[in-house]
Short mmCIF file of C-alpha atoms in Angstrom, two decimals:
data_model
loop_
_atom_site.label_atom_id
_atom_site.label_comp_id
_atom_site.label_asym_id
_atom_site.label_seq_id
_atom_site.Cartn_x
_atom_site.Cartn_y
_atom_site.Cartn_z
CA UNK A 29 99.43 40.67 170.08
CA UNK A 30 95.86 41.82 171.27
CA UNK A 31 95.08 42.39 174.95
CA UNK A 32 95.19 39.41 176.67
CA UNK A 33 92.74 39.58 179.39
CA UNK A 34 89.09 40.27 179.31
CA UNK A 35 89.50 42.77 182.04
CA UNK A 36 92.19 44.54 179.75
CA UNK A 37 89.42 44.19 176.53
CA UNK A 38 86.73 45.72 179.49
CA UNK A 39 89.00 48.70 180.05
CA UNK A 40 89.95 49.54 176.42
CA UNK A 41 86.15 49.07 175.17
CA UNK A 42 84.81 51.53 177.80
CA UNK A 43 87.42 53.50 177.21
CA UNK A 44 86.55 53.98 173.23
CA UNK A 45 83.27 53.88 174.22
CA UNK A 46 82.86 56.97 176.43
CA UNK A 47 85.31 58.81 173.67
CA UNK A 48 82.91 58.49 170.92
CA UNK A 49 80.31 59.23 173.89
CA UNK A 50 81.98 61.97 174.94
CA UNK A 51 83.90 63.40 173.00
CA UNK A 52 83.11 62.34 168.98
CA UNK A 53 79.56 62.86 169.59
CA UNK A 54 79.07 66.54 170.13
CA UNK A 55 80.68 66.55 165.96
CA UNK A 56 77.65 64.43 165.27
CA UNK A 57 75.62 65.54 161.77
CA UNK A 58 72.58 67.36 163.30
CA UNK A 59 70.22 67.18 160.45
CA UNK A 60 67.21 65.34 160.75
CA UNK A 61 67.95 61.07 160.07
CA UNK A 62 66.29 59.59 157.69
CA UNK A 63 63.07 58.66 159.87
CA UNK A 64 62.70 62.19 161.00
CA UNK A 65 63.09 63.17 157.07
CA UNK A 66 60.77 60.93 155.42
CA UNK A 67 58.17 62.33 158.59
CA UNK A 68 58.60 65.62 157.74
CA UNK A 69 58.86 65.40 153.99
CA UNK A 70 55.49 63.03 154.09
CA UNK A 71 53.92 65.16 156.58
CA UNK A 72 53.32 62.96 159.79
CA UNK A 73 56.16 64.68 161.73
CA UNK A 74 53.46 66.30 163.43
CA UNK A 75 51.94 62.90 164.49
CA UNK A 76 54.29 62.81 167.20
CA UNK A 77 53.61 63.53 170.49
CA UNK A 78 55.33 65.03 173.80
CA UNK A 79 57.40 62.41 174.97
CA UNK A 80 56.94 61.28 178.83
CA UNK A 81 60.41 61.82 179.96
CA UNK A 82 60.76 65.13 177.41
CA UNK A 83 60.86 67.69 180.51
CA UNK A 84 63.92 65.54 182.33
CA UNK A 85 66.84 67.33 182.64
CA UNK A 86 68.64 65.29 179.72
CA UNK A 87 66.49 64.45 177.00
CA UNK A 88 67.60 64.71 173.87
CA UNK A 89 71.26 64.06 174.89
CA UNK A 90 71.67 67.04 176.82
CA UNK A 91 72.65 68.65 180.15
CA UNK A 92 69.82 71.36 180.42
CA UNK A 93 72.16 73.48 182.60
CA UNK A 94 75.07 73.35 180.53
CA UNK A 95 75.36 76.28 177.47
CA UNK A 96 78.31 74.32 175.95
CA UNK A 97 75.95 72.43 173.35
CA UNK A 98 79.39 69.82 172.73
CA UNK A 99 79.93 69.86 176.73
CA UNK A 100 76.24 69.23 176.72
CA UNK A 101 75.93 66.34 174.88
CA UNK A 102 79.27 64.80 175.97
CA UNK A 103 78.38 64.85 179.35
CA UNK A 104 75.19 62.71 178.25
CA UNK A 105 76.90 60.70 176.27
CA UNK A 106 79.17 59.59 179.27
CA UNK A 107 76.17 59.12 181.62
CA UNK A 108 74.54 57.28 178.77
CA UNK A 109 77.90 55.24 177.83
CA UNK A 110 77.98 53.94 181.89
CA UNK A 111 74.11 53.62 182.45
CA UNK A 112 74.17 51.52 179.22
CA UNK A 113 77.16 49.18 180.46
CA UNK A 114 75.61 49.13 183.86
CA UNK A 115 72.02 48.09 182.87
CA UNK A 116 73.43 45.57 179.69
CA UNK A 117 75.67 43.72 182.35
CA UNK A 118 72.96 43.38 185.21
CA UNK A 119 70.50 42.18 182.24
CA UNK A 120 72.40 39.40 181.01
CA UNK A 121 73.85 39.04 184.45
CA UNK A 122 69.66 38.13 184.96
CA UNK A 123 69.46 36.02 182.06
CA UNK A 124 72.54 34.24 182.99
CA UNK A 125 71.22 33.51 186.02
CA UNK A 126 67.66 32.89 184.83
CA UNK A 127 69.78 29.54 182.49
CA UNK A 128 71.75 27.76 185.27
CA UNK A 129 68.97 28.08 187.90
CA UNK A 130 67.08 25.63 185.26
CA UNK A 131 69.75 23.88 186.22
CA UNK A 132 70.87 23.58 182.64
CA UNK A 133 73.74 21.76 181.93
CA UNK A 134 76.47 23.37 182.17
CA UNK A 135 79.30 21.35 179.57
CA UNK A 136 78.69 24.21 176.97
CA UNK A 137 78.88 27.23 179.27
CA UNK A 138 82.37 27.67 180.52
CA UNK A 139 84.10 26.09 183.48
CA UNK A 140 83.65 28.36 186.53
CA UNK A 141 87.13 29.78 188.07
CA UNK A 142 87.33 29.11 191.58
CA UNK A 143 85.47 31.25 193.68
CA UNK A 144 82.46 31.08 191.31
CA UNK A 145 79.32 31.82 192.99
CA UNK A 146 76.32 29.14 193.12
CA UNK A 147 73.17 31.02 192.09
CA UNK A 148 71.00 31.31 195.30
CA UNK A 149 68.17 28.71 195.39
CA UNK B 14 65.64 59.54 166.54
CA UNK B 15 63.88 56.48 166.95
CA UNK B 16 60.19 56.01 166.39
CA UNK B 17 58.33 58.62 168.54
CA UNK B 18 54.88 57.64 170.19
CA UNK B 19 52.06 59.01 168.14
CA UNK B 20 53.58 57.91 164.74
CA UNK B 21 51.39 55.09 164.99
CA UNK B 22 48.00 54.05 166.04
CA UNK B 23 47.70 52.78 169.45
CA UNK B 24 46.57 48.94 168.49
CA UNK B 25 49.46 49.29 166.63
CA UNK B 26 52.11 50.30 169.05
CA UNK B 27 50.11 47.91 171.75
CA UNK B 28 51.25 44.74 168.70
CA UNK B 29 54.17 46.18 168.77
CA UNK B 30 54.98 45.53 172.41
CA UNK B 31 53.53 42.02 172.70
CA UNK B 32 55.45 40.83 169.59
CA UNK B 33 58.41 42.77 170.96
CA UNK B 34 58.24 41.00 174.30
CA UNK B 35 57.51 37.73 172.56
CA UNK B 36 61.01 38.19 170.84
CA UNK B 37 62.88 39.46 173.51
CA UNK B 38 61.53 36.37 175.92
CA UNK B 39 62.91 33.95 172.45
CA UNK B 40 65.89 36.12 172.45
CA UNK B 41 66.34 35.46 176.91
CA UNK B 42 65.84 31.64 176.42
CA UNK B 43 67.86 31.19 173.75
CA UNK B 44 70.97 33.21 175.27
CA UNK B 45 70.95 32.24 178.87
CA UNK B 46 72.49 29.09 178.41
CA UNK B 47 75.52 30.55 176.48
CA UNK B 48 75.87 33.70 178.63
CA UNK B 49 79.53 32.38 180.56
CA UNK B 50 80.52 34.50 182.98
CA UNK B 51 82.81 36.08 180.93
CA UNK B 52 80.46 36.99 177.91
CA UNK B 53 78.35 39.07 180.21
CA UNK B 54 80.33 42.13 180.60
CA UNK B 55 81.38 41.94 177.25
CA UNK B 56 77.79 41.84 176.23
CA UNK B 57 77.31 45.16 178.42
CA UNK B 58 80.17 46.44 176.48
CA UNK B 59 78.78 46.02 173.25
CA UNK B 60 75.34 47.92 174.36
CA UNK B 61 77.87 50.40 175.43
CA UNK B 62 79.50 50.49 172.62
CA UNK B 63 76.48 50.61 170.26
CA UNK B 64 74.88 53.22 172.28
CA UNK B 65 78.19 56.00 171.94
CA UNK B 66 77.81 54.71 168.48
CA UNK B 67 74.07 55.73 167.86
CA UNK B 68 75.25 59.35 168.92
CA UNK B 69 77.24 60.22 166.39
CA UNK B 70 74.70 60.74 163.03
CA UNK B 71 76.84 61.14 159.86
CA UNK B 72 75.40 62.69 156.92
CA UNK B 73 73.79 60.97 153.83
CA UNK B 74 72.33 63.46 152.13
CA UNK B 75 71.59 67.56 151.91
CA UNK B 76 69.51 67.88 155.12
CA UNK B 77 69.90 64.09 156.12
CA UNK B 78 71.69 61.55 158.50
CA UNK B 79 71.86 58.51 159.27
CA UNK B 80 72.72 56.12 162.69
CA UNK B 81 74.18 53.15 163.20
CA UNK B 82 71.38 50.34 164.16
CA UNK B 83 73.66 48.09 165.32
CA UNK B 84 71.83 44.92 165.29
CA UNK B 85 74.62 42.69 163.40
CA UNK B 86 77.71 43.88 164.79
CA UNK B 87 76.12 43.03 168.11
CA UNK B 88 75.06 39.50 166.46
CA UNK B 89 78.70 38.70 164.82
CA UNK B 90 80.18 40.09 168.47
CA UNK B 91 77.93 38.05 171.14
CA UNK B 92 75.51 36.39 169.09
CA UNK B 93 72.08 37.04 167.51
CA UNK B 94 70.35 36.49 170.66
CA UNK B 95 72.89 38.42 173.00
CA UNK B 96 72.65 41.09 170.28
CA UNK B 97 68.93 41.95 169.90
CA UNK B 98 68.89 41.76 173.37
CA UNK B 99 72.33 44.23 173.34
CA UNK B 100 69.79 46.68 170.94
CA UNK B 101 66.77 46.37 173.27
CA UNK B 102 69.12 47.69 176.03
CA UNK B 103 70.48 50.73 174.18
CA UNK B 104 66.63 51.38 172.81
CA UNK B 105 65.74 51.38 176.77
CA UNK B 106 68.35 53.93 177.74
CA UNK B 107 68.05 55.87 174.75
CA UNK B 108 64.39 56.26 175.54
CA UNK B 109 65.24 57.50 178.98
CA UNK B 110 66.90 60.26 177.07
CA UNK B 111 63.42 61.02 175.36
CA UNK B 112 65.01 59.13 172.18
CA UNK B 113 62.11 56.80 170.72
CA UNK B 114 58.74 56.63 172.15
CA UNK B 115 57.55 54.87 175.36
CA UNK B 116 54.71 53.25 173.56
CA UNK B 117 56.87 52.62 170.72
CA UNK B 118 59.47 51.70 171.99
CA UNK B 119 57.90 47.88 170.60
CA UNK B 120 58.53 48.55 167.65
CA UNK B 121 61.50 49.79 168.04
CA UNK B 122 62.95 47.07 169.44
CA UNK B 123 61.83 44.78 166.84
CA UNK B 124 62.79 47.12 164.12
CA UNK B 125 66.45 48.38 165.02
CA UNK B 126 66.87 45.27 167.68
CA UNK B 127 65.15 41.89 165.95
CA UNK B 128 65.26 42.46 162.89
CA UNK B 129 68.79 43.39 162.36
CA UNK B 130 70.12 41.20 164.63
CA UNK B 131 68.09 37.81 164.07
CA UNK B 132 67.52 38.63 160.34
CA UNK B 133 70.83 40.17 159.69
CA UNK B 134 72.16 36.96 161.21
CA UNK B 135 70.49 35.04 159.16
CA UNK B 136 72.22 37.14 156.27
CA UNK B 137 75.67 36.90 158.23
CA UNK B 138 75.62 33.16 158.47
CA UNK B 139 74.85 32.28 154.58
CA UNK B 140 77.53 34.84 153.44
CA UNK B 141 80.01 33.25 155.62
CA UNK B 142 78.85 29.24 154.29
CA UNK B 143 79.70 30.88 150.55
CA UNK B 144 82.50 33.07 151.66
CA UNK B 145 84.19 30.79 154.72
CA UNK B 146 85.77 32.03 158.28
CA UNK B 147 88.69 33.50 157.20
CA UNK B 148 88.93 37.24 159.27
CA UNK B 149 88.41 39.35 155.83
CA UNK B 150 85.51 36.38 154.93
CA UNK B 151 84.10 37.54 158.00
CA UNK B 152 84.59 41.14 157.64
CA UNK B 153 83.06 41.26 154.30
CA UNK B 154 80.17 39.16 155.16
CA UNK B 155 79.22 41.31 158.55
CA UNK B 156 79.19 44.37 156.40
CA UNK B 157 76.99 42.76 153.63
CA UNK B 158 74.62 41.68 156.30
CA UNK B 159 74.43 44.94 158.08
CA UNK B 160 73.75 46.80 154.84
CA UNK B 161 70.68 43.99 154.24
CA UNK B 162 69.84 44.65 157.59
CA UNK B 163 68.93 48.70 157.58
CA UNK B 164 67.13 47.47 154.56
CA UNK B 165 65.21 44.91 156.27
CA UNK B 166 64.16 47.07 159.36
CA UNK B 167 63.26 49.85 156.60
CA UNK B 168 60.67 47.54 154.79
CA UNK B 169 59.76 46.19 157.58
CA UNK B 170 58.96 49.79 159.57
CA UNK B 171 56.92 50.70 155.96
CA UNK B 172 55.34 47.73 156.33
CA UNK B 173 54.24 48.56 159.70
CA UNK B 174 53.26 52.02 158.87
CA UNK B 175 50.79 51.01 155.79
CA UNK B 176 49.12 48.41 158.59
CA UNK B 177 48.80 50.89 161.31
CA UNK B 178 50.27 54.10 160.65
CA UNK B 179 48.57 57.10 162.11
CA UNK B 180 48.61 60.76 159.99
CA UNK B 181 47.59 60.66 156.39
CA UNK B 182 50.66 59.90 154.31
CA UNK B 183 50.66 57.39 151.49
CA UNK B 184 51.97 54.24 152.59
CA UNK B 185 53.73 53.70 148.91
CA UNK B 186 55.63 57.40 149.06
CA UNK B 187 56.87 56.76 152.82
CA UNK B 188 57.71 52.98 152.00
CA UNK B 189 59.75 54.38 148.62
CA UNK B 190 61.19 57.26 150.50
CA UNK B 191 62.40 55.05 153.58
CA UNK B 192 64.01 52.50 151.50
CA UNK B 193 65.89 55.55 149.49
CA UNK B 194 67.24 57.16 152.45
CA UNK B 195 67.95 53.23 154.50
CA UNK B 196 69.89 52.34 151.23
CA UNK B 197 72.31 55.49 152.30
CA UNK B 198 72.05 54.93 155.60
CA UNK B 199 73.07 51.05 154.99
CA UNK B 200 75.97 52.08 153.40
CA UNK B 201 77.40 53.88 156.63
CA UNK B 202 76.38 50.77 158.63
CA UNK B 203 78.15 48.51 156.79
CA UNK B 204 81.47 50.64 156.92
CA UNK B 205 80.86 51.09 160.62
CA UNK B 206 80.34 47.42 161.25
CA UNK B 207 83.25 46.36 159.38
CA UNK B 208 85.59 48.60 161.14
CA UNK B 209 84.66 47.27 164.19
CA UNK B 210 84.17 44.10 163.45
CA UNK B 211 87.64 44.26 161.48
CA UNK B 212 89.23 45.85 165.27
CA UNK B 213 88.32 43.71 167.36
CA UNK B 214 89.09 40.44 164.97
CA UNK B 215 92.39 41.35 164.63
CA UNK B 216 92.78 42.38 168.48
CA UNK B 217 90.93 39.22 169.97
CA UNK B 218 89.43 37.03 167.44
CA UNK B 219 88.05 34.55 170.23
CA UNK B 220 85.92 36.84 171.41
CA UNK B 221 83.73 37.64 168.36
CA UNK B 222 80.89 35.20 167.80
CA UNK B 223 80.45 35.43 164.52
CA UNK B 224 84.12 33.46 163.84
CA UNK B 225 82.76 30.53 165.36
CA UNK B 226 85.46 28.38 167.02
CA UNK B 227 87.48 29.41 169.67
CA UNK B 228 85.08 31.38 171.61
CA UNK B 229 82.79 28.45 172.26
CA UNK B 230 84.99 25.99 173.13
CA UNK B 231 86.85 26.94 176.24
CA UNK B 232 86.34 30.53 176.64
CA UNK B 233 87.26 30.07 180.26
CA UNK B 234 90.54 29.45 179.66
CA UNK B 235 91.10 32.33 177.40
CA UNK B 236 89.85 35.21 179.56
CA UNK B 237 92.39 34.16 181.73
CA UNK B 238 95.04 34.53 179.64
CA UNK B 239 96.31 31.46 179.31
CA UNK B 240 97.20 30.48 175.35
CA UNK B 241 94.25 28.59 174.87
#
């Protein structure tokens, strides 16, 4: 019952993940949220300014080159989906390393397997 | 769309990011001593997660829609402290994507990421001392708690913009309207949340913080596979 292995919860998460990325996201509601609606109803929508990265290629969760506007945002939804999982896991992979190099003890983290690194001094 | 720069006054956004920092550096210290070496790409997974998540806007209302925020299914998943540090990731990509402000993206984080998931926590943990840690216990009190949350971030963004909003709005309409249209949006949260929290209790229970047992104990031995 369940999936029995973390690598097997990895796989299946990612894998839901980059459907609703993908896939479930270009069937997103595209009317204003309810920031962007209180902004515009109150008047200081027009407050906002150019965003920085506003010219690059995908901003606003789209593929500039692609017509498609569901291809569009899928595709940026699966580059976002794997950025997201790359940069989350190297972050904590930091902060993990940031607590045992205080040499902290380690009798509530878990046992290492075999093979388990030692953080570099 | 997340808080776009300009919304607020510069001192404003610039308190934003040192209080935002301030929490995420808590957030760091508290969570690297509990990060095992399993936990960590789960905690990428749950950014993941939340981030495909924060795509797909449902409707609330004629013209409006809401997002997920995230901040206590990421808490009753990995933690509080993993979590708002879960949100502050997603916030950082989803800014790369022009999605919330690069000045704002302070307040941001302590709006969708610490407030949810330290204060909606806070919620999570006295529902479950009045309701206990049975899986539907824990269901019910992750969606109360993420409904509280959006509400929480929403008073605490109006609070923000009467302090140091910029444009000329009244601080009492945009305060009423943003709790109207956060009491919607709080609704969709907490059916989202307890869905997923709901999934992945009754796939791997031992792997979702907010149960409290199993997970702490010898999670080592679990990821393995080995009946723990």
């Amino acid at each position: 019952m369940g999936i029995s292995r973390t690598s097997g919860v990895l796989v299946v998460g990612l894998v839901v993940a980059l459907v609703i990325g993908g896939v479930i996201s270009g069937f997103a509601a595209d009317s204003p949220d309810g920031l962007e609606r209180v902004a515009e109803d109150e008047g200081f929508d027009e407050t906002a300014e150019d965003h920085a990265f506003g010219d690059l290629p995908v901003a606003d969760y789209g593929i500039e080159a692609i017509d498609n506007d569901r291809l569009s945002v899928g595709i940026a939804g699966v580059l976002g989906v794997l950025v997201t999982f790359a940069l989350g896991t190297g972050v904590f992979l930091l902060v993990r390393a940031l607590g045992r190099s205080d040499g902290a003890d380690d009798t509530d983290a878990p046992r290492h397997r075999s093979g388990d690194r030692e953080p570099a001094p | 769309m997340h808080i776009p720069d300009g919304f607020f006054e510069p001192g404003m956004a610039a308190a934003g990011a040192v209080v935002a920092a301030g929490g995420v550096a808590v957030c760091v210290a508290r969570s690297r001593d509990s990060l095992g070496e399993r936990q960590v790409p789960l905690a990428g997974l749950t950014a993941a997660f939340i981030f495909a998540v924060q795509m797909v806007n449902f409707p609330v209302a004629a013209g409006t829609s809401g997002h997920l925020f995230g901040g206590v299914l990421a808490a009753v998943l990995v933690g509080p402290w993993t979590g708002a540090l879960c949100i502050a990731v997603v916030l950082m990509v989803q800014a790369l994507f022009a999605d919330g402000g690069l000045t704002a993206l302070g307040l941001n984080i302590i709006d969708i990421g610490l407030i949810t998931a330290l204060g909606g926590y806070v919620v999570f943990a006295g529902l479950r001392s009045i309701l206990g840690r049975k899986e539907q216990a824990i269901v019910a009190a992750s969606a109360i708690a993420a409904f509280v949350s959006v509400l929480l971030a929403a008073a605490v963004f109006s609070l923000q913009y009467a302090i140091g909003g910029a444009g000329g709005a009244s601080a009492g309409t945009v305060a009423a309207s943003m709790m109207g249209v956060h009491t919607l949006i709080g609704i969709g949260e907490a059916i989202i949340t307890a869905l997923t929290v709901g999934a992945v209790i009754a796939s791997r229970p031992d792997l979702v913080y907010g149960m409290g047992g199993a997970e702490r104990r010898a999670p080592e031995v679990a990821g393995t596979g080995a009946v723990a």
